[in-house]
Tab-separated table of C-alpha atoms in Angstrom:
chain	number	residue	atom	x	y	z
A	151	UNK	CA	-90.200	-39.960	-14.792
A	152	UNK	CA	-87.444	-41.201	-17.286
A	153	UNK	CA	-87.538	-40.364	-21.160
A	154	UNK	CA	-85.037	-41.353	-23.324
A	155	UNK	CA	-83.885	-38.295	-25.721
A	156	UNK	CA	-81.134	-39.899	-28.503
A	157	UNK	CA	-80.333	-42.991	-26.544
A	158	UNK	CA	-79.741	-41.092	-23.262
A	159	UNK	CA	-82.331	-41.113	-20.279
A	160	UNK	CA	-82.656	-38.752	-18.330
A	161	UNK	CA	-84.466	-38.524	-15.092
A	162	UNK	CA	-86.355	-35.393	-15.390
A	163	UNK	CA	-86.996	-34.846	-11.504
A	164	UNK	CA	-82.800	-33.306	-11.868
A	165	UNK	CA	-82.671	-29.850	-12.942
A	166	UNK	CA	-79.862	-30.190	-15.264
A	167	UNK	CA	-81.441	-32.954	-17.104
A	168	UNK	CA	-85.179	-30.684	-17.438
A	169	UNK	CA	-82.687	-28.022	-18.310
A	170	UNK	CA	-81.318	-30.303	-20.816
A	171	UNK	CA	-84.006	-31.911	-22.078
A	172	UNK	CA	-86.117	-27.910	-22.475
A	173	UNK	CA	-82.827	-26.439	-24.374
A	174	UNK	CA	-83.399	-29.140	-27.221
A	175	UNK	CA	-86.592	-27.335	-27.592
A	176	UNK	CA	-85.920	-23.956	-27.025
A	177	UNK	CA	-83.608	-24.310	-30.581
A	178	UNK	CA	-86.194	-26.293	-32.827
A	179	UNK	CA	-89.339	-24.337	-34.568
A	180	UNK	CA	-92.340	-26.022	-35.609
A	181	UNK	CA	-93.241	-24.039	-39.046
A	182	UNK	CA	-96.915	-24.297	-39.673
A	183	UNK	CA	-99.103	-23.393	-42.686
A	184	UNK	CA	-96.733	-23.319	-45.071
A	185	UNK	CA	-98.023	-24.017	-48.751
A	186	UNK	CA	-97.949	-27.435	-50.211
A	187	UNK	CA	-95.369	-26.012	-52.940
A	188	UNK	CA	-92.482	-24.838	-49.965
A	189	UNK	CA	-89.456	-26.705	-49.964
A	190	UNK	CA	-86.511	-26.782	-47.939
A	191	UNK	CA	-84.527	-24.472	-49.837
A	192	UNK	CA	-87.224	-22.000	-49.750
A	193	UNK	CA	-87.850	-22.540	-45.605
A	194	UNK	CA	-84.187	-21.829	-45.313
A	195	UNK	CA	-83.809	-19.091	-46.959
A	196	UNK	CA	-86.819	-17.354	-45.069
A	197	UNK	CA	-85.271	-18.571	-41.834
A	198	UNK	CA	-81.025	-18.099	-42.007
A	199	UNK	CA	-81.348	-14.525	-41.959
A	200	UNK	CA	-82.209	-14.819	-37.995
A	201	UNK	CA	-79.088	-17.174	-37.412
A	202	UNK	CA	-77.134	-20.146	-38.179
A	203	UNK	CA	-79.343	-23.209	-38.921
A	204	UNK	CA	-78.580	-26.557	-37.876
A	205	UNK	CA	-81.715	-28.234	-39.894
A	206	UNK	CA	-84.060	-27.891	-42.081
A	207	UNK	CA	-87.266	-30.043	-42.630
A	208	UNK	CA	-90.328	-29.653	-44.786
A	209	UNK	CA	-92.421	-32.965	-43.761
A	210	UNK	CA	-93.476	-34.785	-47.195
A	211	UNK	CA	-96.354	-37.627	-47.886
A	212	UNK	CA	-94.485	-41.109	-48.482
A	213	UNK	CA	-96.211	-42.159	-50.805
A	214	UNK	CA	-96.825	-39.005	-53.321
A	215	UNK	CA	-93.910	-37.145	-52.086
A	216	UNK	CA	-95.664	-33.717	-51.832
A	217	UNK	CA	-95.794	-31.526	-48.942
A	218	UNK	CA	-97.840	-31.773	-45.964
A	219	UNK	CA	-97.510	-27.716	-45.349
A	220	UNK	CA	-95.367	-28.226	-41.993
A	221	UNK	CA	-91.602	-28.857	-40.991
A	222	UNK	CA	-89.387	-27.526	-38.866
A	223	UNK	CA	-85.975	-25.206	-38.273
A	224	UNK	CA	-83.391	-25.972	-35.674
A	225	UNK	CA	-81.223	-22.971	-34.988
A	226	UNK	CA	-77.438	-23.207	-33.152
A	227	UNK	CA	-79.096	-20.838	-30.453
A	228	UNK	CA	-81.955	-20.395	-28.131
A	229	UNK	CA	-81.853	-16.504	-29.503
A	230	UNK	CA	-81.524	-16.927	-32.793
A	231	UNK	CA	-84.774	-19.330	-32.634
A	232	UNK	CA	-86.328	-16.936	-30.298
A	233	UNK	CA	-85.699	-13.671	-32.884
A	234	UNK	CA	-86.822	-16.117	-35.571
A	235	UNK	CA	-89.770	-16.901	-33.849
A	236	UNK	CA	-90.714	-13.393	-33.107
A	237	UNK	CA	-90.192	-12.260	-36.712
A	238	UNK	CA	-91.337	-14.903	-38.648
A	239	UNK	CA	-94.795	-15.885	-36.952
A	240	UNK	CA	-97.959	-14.884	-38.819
A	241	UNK	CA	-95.377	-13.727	-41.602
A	242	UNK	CA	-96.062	-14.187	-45.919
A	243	UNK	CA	-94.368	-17.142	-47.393
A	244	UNK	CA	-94.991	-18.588	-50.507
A	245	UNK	CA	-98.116	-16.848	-50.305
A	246	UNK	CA	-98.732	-18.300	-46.876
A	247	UNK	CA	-99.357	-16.729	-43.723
A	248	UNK	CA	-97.319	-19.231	-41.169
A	249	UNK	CA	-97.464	-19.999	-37.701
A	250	UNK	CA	-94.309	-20.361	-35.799
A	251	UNK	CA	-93.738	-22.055	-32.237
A	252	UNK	CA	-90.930	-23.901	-30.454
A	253	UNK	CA	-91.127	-27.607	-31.301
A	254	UNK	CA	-91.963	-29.943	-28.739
A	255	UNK	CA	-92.463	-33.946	-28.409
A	256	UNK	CA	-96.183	-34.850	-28.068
């Protein structure tokens, strides 16, 4: 089975390229629950204090530019995103109790 991951395919029956392909996720957090006024600012600073951040998203509506109460956090390292991870999940932001899990294409 091929997928194609940032214009590269990889052939996922190799595993380097599964290895590859699983690290991408291992660094990315999905961030659920947050509340609809959480920016990325706010999602940062809840986040850096587990390691260096890569990227930060808070997913917005097009058309009325609010929240949706999701995004995501990459981190420079599988254990910084696994710490994070640990400590942040079912934590108070904004109010919020959020769900944290590793990111993953559906």
């Amino acid at each position: 089975m091929r997928f194609s991951k940032s214009g590269i395919r990889l052939h996922l029956s190799y595993p380097l390229a599964r290895m590859l392909w699983a690290r991408d996720f291992s660094t990315n957090l999905f961030v659920g629950g947050l509340s609809y006024d959480t920016n990325e600012p706010v999602l940062k600073d809840a986040f850096e204090q587990h390691g260096e951040l890569i990227e930060i998203k808070v997913i917005c509506d097009h058309v009325s530019g609010k929240s949706k109460g999701y995004g995501f956090v990459r981190f420079t390292s599988e254990t910084a995103a696994n710490t994070a991870l640990k400590a942040m999940d079912g934590q108070l932001l904004d109010g919020r109790n959020i769900r944290v899990s590793y990111a993953h294409n559906g």
